[in-house]
C-alpha positions in Angstrom: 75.1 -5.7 -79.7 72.6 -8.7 -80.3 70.5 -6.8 -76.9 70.5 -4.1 -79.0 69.0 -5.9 -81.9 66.3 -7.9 -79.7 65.2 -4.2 -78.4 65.1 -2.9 -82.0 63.1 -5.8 -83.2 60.3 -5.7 -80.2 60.1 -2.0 -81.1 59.6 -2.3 -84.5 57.0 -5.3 -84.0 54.9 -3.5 -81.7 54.8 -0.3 -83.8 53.7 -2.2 -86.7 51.1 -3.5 -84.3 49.5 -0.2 -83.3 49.4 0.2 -87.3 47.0 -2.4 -87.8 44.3 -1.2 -89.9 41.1 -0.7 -88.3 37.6 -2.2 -90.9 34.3 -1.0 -91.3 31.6 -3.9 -92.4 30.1 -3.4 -95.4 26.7 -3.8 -96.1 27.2 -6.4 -99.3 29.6 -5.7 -102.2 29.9 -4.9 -105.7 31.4 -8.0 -107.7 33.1 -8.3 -111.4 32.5 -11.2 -113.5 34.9 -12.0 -116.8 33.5 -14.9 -119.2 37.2 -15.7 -120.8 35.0 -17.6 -123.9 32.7 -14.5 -124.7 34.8 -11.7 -123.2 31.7 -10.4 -121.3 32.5 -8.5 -118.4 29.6 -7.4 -115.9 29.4 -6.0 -112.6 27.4 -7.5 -109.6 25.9 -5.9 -106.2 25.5 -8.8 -103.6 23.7 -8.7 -100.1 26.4 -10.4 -97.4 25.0 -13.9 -97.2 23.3 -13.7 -100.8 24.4 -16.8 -103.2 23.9 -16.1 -107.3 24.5 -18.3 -110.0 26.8 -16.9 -112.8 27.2 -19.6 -115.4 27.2 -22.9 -113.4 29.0 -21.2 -110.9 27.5 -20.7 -107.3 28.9 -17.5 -105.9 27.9 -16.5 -102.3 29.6 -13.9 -100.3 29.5 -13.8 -96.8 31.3 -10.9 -95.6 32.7 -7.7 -96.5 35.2 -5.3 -94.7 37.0 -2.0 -95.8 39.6 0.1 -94.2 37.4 2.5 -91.9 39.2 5.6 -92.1 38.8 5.1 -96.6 35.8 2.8 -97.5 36.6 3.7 -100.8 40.5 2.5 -100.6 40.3 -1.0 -100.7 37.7 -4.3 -99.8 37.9 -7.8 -98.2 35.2 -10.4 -99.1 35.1 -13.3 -97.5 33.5 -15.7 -100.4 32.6 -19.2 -101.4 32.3 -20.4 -105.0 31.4 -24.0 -105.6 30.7 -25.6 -109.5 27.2 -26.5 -109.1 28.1 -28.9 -111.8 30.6 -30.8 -110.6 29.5 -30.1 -107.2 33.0 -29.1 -106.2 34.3 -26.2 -104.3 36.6 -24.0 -106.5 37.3 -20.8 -104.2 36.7 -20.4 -100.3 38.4 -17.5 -98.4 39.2 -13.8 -99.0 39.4 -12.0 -101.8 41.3 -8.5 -101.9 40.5 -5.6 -104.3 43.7 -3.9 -104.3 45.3 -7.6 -105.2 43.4 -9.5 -107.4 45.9 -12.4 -108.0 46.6 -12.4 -104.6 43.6 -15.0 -103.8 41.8 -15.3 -107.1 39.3 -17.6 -108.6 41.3 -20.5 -110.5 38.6 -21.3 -113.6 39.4 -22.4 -117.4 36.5 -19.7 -118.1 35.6 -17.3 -115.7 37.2 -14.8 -113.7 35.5 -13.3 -109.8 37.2 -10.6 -108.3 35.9 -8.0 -105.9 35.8 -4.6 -106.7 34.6 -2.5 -103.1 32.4 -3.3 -100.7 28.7 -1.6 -100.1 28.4 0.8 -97.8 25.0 2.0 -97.9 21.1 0.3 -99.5 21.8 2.6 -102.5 
């Protein structure tokens, strides 16, 4: 019985192995900002390795990937945000589009999320 269950388990693992997903880079990505105070919302284009100041935030993104069989489906940014103010680092990793909480910026005013990644100069 428990052979059974190791074989099952190796199985299982290594299908959900050959399932990874394979990416595409992108060529930047399309950014949405939320000032919480105003209730301004705007949508950005950044270049990968391209830093813009919204507020007294520094936002840079340095990379983004998208599932290559549905560049449309879904992006991953790999991002930085730093309070130029305080000259502390608020946010470094990835940020999902399909989960936005998932790794989210964590401000008292503004929201970053991404929304898809750039695929093409246009």
């Amino acid at each position: 019985m428990i052979r059974a269950l190791a074989v099952m388990s190796i199985a299982l693992a290594g299908s959900a192995a050959a399932q990874a997903v394979q990416t595409g880079n992108g060529l930047g990505a399309v950014l949405r900002t939320l000032d919480k105070t105003s209730g301004e919302v705007i949508d950005v284009e950044m270049g990968l390795g391209q830093t813009m100041a919204y507020g007294p935030l520094q936002i840079t993104l340095h990379e983004c990937r998208y599932p290559a069989n549905n560049p449309s489906g879904d992006a991953f940014a790999l991002m930085q945000i730093v309070d130029a103010r305080a000259v502390t680092e608020l946010f470094s990793g990835w940020m999902v589009a399909s989960s936005p909480a998932l790794n989210a910026l964590e401000h008292r005013r503004y929201d970053v999320w991404v929304l898809r990644c750039r695929t093409s100069d246009n």
